[in-house]
Coordinates of C-alpha atoms and ligand atoms in Angstrom, one line a residue:
X1 CA -48.9 -74.0 -15.8
X2 CA -45.3 -74.9 -16.1
X3 CA -45.1 -72.5 -19.1
X4 CA -46.7 -69.8 -17.2
X5 CA -44.3 -70.2 -14.3
X6 CA -41.2 -70.0 -16.5
X7 CA -42.5 -66.9 -18.2
X8 CA -43.2 -65.4 -14.9
X9 CA -39.6 -66.1 -13.8
X10 CA -38.2 -64.5 -16.9
X11 CA -40.4 -61.4 -16.3
X12 CA -39.3 -61.0 -12.7
X13 CA -35.6 -61.5 -13.5
X14 CA -35.9 -58.7 -16.1
X15 CA -37.7 -56.4 -13.6
X16 CA -34.9 -57.1 -11.1
X17 CA -32.2 -56.2 -13.5
X18 CA -34.1 -53.0 -14.5
X19 CA -34.4 -51.8 -10.8
X20 CA -31.9 -49.1 -10.1
X21 CA -32.7 -48.3 -6.5
X22 CA -33.3 -50.4 -3.4
X23 CA -36.9 -48.9 -3.4
X24 CA -37.6 -50.0 -6.9
X25 CA -36.3 -53.4 -6.1
X26 CA -38.5 -53.7 -3.1
X27 CA -41.5 -52.8 -5.2
X28 CA -40.7 -55.7 -7.5
X29 CA -40.4 -58.1 -4.6
X30 CA -43.8 -57.0 -3.2
X31 CA -45.4 -57.2 -6.7
X32 CA -44.2 -60.7 -7.5
X33 CA -43.5 -62.5 -4.3
X34 CA -46.1 -60.7 -2.0
X35 CA -49.4 -62.0 -0.8
X36 CA -51.3 -60.5 -3.7
X37 CA -48.6 -61.5 -6.3
X38 CA -48.9 -64.0 -9.2
X39 CA -46.9 -66.7 -7.4
X40 CA -49.4 -66.8 -4.5
X41 CA -52.2 -66.9 -7.1
X42 CA -50.6 -69.9 -8.8
X43 CA -50.2 -71.7 -5.5
X44 CA -53.8 -71.1 -4.7
X45 CA -54.8 -72.4 -8.2
X46 CA -53.0 -75.7 -7.6
X47 CA -56.2 -77.2 -6.0
X48 CA -57.6 -77.5 -9.5
X49 CA -54.7 -79.7 -10.7
X50 CA -54.9 -83.5 -10.7
X51 CA -53.7 -84.8 -7.4
X52 CA -50.5 -86.5 -8.9
X53 CA -49.3 -83.3 -10.5
X54 CA -49.6 -81.2 -7.4
X55 CA -46.3 -82.1 -5.6
X56 CA -44.3 -81.6 -8.8
X57 CA -45.8 -78.2 -9.4
X58 CA -45.5 -77.3 -5.8
X59 CA -41.8 -78.1 -5.9
X60 CA -41.3 -76.1 -9.1
X61 CA -43.1 -73.0 -7.6
X62 CA -40.9 -73.2 -4.5
X63 CA -37.7 -73.6 -6.6
X64 CA -38.6 -70.5 -8.6
X65 CA -39.5 -68.6 -5.6
X66 CA -36.1 -69.4 -4.0
X67 CA -34.1 -68.5 -7.0
X68 CA -35.9 -65.2 -7.4
X69 CA -35.4 -64.4 -3.8
X70 CA -31.7 -65.2 -4.1
X71 CA -31.2 -63.0 -7.1
X72 CA -33.2 -60.2 -5.4
X73 CA -30.9 -60.3 -2.4
X74 CA -27.8 -60.2 -4.6
X75 CA -29.1 -57.2 -6.5
X76 CA -30.0 -55.5 -3.2
X77 CA -26.5 -55.8 -1.9
X78 CA -25.1 -54.4 -5.1
X79 CA -27.5 -51.5 -5.2
X80 CA -26.8 -50.6 -1.5
X81 CA -23.1 -50.6 -2.2
X82 CA -23.6 -48.3 -5.2
X83 CA -25.7 -45.9 -3.1
X84 CA -22.9 -45.6 -0.5
X85 CA -20.3 -45.2 -3.2
X86 CA -22.4 -42.4 -4.8
X87 CA -23.0 -40.7 -1.4
X88 CA -19.2 -40.7 -0.7
X89 CA -18.4 -39.3 -4.1
X90 CA -20.9 -36.5 -3.8
X91 CA -20.0 -35.5 -0.2
X92 CA -17.0 -33.2 0.3
X93 CA -15.6 -32.0 3.6
X94 CA -13.9 -28.6 3.9
X95 CA -11.0 -29.4 6.2
X96 CA -10.1 -25.7 6.3
X97 CA -13.3 -24.7 8.3
X98 CA -12.5 -23.5 11.8
X99 CA -13.6 -26.0 14.6
X100 CA -16.2 -25.3 17.2
X101 CA -14.6 -24.0 20.4
X102 CA -15.0 -26.5 23.3
X103 CA -16.0 -24.8 26.6
X104 CA -13.9 -26.0 29.5
X105 CA -15.6 -26.2 32.9
X106 CA -13.7 -25.2 36.1
X107 CA -14.1 -25.0 39.8
X108 CA -16.6 -22.5 41.3
X109 CA -14.6 -19.8 43.2
X110 CA -16.2 -20.8 46.5
X111 CA -15.2 -24.5 45.9
X112 CA -11.7 -23.3 45.2
X113 CA -11.4 -21.4 48.5
X114 CA -13.0 -24.3 50.5
X115 CA -10.5 -26.8 48.9
X116 CA -7.6 -24.5 49.5
X117 CA -8.5 -24.3 53.2
X118 CA -9.1 -28.0 53.4
X119 CA -5.8 -28.8 51.7
X120 CA -4.0 -26.5 54.2
X121 CA -5.5 -28.3 57.2
X122 CA -5.1 -31.8 55.8
X123 CA -1.4 -31.0 55.4
X124 CA -1.3 -30.4 59.1
X125 CA -2.9 -33.7 60.0
X126 CA -6.5 -32.6 60.4
X127 CA -9.4 -34.8 59.3
X128 CA -12.6 -33.6 57.6
X129 CA -15.9 -34.1 59.5
X130 CA -19.4 -33.5 58.3
X131 CA -22.7 -33.2 60.0
X132 CA -26.4 -32.7 59.1
X133 CA -27.8 -29.4 57.9
X134 CA -31.1 -30.1 59.5
X135 CA -30.0 -30.2 63.1
X136 CA -31.3 -30.6 66.6
X137 CA -31.6 -27.5 68.7
X138 CA -29.5 -29.5 71.2
X139 CA -26.4 -29.7 69.0
X140 CA -26.8 -26.3 67.4
X141 CA -27.3 -24.4 70.7
X142 CA -27.6 -26.3 74.0
X143 CA -24.5 -28.5 73.7
X144 CA -22.6 -25.3 72.8
X145 CA -23.4 -23.6 76.1
X146 CA -26.4 -21.8 74.6
X147 CA -29.4 -23.0 76.8
X148 CA -32.9 -22.1 75.8
X149 CA -33.6 -18.4 76.4
X150 CA -29.9 -17.5 76.2
X151 CA -29.7 -14.0 74.7
X152 CA -26.8 -14.9 72.4
X153 CA -29.2 -17.2 70.4
X154 CA -30.4 -13.9 68.8
X155 CA -26.9 -13.5 67.3
X156 CA -28.1 -16.2 64.8
X157 CA -31.7 -15.8 63.7
X158 CA -32.8 -19.4 63.0
X159 CA -35.1 -21.2 60.6
X160 CA -36.9 -23.6 62.9
X161 CA -38.6 -26.7 61.5
X162 CA -40.1 -27.9 64.8
X163 CA -39.5 -26.6 68.3
X164 CA -36.4 -28.9 68.6
X165 CA -35.2 -29.0 65.0
X166 CA -33.8 -26.3 62.8
X167 CA -31.5 -25.6 59.9
X168 CA -28.1 -25.3 61.5
X169 CA -27.0 -21.6 61.9
X170 CA -23.3 -22.5 62.0
X171 CA -21.0 -25.5 61.6
X172 CA -20.3 -25.6 65.4
X173 CA -22.8 -28.4 66.0
X174 CA -20.4 -30.7 64.2
X175 CA -17.9 -29.9 67.0
X176 CA -20.4 -31.0 69.6
X177 CA -21.3 -34.1 67.6
X178 CA -17.7 -35.1 67.1
X179 CA -16.7 -34.6 70.7
X180 CA -19.7 -36.7 71.8
X181 CA -18.7 -39.5 69.3
X182 CA -15.0 -39.5 70.1
X183 CA -15.8 -40.3 73.7
X184 CA -12.8 -38.7 75.3
X185 CA -10.2 -39.2 72.6
X186 CA -8.1 -36.4 71.1
X187 CA -9.6 -34.5 68.1
X188 CA -8.2 -32.6 65.1
X189 CA -10.9 -31.8 62.6
X190 CA -12.3 -29.2 60.2
X191 CA -15.9 -29.2 59.2
X192 CA -16.9 -27.4 56.0
X193 CA -20.6 -27.1 55.1
X194 CA -23.7 -25.0 54.5
X195 CA -25.4 -23.0 57.2
X196 CA -28.7 -21.0 57.3
X197 CA -29.8 -17.8 58.9
X198 CA -33.0 -15.8 58.8
X199 CA -31.3 -12.8 57.1
X200 CA -32.6 -10.7 54.3
X201 CA -30.3 -11.2 51.3
X202 CA -28.2 -8.3 50.3
X203 CA -24.7 -7.6 49.0
X204 CA -23.1 -9.0 52.2
X205 CA -25.9 -11.3 53.7
X206 CA -27.3 -14.5 52.4
X207 CA -29.9 -16.8 54.1
X208 CA -27.7 -19.7 53.2
X209 CA -23.9 -19.5 53.2
X210 CA -20.8 -21.6 53.9
X211 CA -18.7 -22.0 57.0
X212 CA -15.6 -24.0 57.9
X213 CA -15.3 -24.9 61.5
X214 CA -12.1 -26.1 63.1
X215 CA -11.7 -28.0 66.4
X216 CA -8.6 -29.4 68.2
X217 CA -9.1 -31.2 71.5
X218 CA -6.4 -32.9 73.6
X219 CA -3.9 -32.5 76.4
X220 CA -2.0 -29.2 76.6
X221 CA -3.8 -27.5 73.8
X222 CA -3.1 -23.8 74.3
X223 CA -4.1 -20.4 73.0
X224 CA -0.7 -20.1 71.5
X225 CA -1.4 -23.2 69.4
X226 CA -4.5 -21.5 68.1
X227 CA -2.6 -18.3 67.3
X228 CA 0.2 -20.2 65.5
X229 CA -2.4 -22.2 63.4
X230 CA -4.4 -19.1 62.4
X231 CA -1.2 -17.2 61.6
X232 CA -0.1 -19.9 59.2
X233 CA -3.6 -20.0 57.6
X234 CA -3.6 -16.2 57.1
X235 CA -0.3 -16.4 55.4
X236 CA -1.4 -19.3 53.2
X237 CA -4.6 -17.6 52.1
X238 CA -3.4 -14.0 51.8
X239 CA 0.3 -14.0 51.4
X240 CA 3.5 -14.6 53.5
X241 CA 3.7 -11.0 54.6
X242 CA 0.3 -11.0 56.4
X243 CA 0.3 -10.4 60.1
X244 CA -2.6 -11.4 62.3
X245 CA -4.2 -9.7 65.3
X246 CA -6.5 -11.3 67.8
X247 CA -9.2 -9.0 69.3
X248 CA -11.2 -10.1 72.4
X249 CA -14.7 -11.1 71.4
X250 CA -17.6 -13.3 72.7
X251 CA -19.0 -16.6 71.7
X252 CA -20.8 -18.7 74.3
X253 CA -18.9 -21.9 73.3
X254 CA -15.4 -20.5 73.7
X255 CA -13.6 -18.8 76.6
X256 CA -11.7 -16.7 76.0
X257 CA -13.1 -15.8 72.6
X258 CA -11.3 -13.8 69.9
X259 CA -11.8 -12.4 66.4
X260 CA -8.9 -12.6 64.1
X261 CA -7.9 -9.7 61.8
X262 CA -5.2 -9.9 59.1
X263 CA -3.1 -6.9 58.0
X264 CA -4.6 -5.5 54.8
X265 CA -3.3 -7.3 51.8
X266 CA -4.1 -4.4 49.5
X267 CA -2.4 -1.5 51.3
X268 CA -0.2 -3.5 53.6
X269 CA -1.6 -1.6 56.6
X270 CA -1.5 2.0 55.7
X271 CA -5.2 2.2 55.1
X272 CA -7.4 1.9 52.0
X273 CA -11.0 1.1 50.9
X274 CA -10.7 -2.7 51.4
X275 CA -9.7 -2.3 55.1
X276 CA -11.9 0.7 55.5
X277 CA -8.8 2.8 56.4
X278 CA -8.0 0.7 59.5
X279 CA -5.2 -1.4 58.1
X280 CA -6.9 -4.6 59.3
X281 CA -9.5 -6.9 57.9
X282 CA -11.7 -9.2 60.1
X283 CA -11.5 -12.8 58.9
X284 CA -12.9 -15.2 61.6
X285 CA -14.0 -16.0 65.1
X286 CA -12.2 -18.4 67.4
X287 CA -11.4 -19.2 71.0
X288 CA -10.6 -21.9 73.6
X289 CA -13.3 -24.4 73.9
X290 CA -15.5 -23.5 76.9
X291 CA -15.2 -26.0 79.8
X292 CA -19.0 -26.4 79.9
X293 CA -18.9 -27.6 76.2
X294 CA -16.1 -30.1 76.9
X295 CA -18.0 -31.4 80.0
X296 CA -21.3 -31.8 78.2
X297 CA -19.6 -33.9 75.5
X298 CA -18.0 -36.2 78.2
X299 CA -14.5 -34.7 78.4
X300 CA -12.9 -33.7 81.7
X301 CA -11.9 -30.0 81.3
X302 CA -9.3 -30.5 84.1
X303 CA -7.4 -32.9 81.8
X304 CA -8.0 -31.7 78.3
X305 CA -8.4 -28.4 76.6
X306 CA -9.2 -27.4 73.0
X307 CA -9.4 -24.6 70.5
X308 CA -12.0 -23.9 67.9
X309 CA -12.5 -21.4 65.0
X310 CA -15.1 -20.7 62.4
X311 CA -14.8 -18.8 59.2
X312 CA -16.9 -17.9 56.1
X313 CA -15.4 -19.0 52.8
X314 CA -17.6 -16.5 51.0
X315 CA -16.1 -13.6 52.9
X316 CA -12.6 -15.0 52.2
X317 CA -13.4 -15.4 48.5
X318 CA -14.9 -11.9 48.3
X319 CA -11.7 -10.5 49.7
X320 CA -9.3 -12.6 47.7
X321 CA -11.0 -12.0 44.4
X322 CA -12.5 -8.6 45.0
X323 CA -16.1 -9.8 44.6
X324 CA -18.5 -7.1 45.8
X325 CA -21.8 -9.0 46.1
X326 CA -22.2 -12.3 47.9
X327 CA -25.1 -13.2 45.7
X328 CA -22.8 -13.7 42.7
X329 CA -21.7 -17.0 44.3
X330 CA -25.2 -18.5 44.1
X331 CA -26.7 -17.1 40.8
X332 CA -24.5 -19.2 38.5
X333 CA -24.0 -16.4 36.0
X334 CA -21.4 -17.9 33.6
X335 CA -20.0 -14.4 33.0
X336 CA -19.0 -14.3 36.7
X337 CA -18.0 -17.9 37.2
X338 CA -15.8 -18.1 34.1
X339 CA -13.6 -15.3 35.4
X340 CA -12.1 -17.8 37.9
X341 CA -10.4 -20.2 35.4
X342 CA -7.6 -21.9 37.1
X343 CA -4.2 -20.6 35.9
X344 CA -2.2 -23.0 38.0
X345 CA -1.9 -26.7 36.9
Ligands
LIG1 N1 -19.9 -20.5 65.2 C1 -19.4 -19.1 65.2 C2 -20.2 -18.3 64.3 O1 -20.9 -18.8 63.5 C3 -17.9 -19.1 64.8 C4 -17.0 -19.7 65.8 C5 -16.7 -21.0 65.7 C6 -16.5 -19.0 66.8 C7 -15.8 -21.6 66.6 C8 -15.6 -19.6 67.7 C9 -15.3 -20.9 67.6 O2 -20.2 -17.1 64.3

């Protein structure tokens, strides 16, 4: 048996040397050291040996198995290194090939306009306030001086969820909520956010769009403060030469109410297609906070006053960038969006 073992060892060593790939080597390992290999057979046959020879033979078999395993491992490392070496030698990289262009993302045009307006107001000491899009009828209408059955509710066709809950039709409920929460303290906020109206979508209408609301409440807040603020905003958004004009209007939550126009940035006022030959472009609605609204929120209208305004960033972006269809803002067509790459740093 000893003879047999040594012969076996010689055989395996030769096979190992002859293996030229890791796969071949693995086949040798399975063939000789595996469960069905000759070493296992020999171990099984040991039962037939006289008892005093068994430990010696057992030790010899183990010794041979260990040295074979060791040599197998050494050969494996060598073959693996050779394989890597060969792969490296056979591979070549053409460093003159042009690289793949990396697409850069950028801000959505609507986001840019909202951020520009936010930055302007933050620079004047305003804070940003937010409110829920699913809103109580109370904050969307009643607290804004629009009791149930008020005809002006029809100005804003609403998506009702229950009788008392709806998708907010404007950002003005954030005014009412903020006033209620501030409990008589002065306020200077803008509220950007999504609003919803039951409109059929077309080039200038969308059932969901964006608004930015502004609200200032405190002692001695006057119409002239509102006018000065809006004048600065118009110049910031549409150029230092812009003039503004306030026209009387109606909103139930402001008194007096106005609509603000800016002098046309395209023709400068002489009349063109952008301003529909009037020289003026309507931008937003505003007014002095109605005493009823102040009172409902716990302010004394004899002591404090306020102004509020609301604008649509879509409309501003459409004017600024000459976008003709509001739906472009929502359909995420990369050909549209990629036209608004930031040029400034
Ligand atoms: N909430 C008004 C609208 O959606 C806009 C507005 C806000 C008007 C604040 C006056 C004051 O049309």
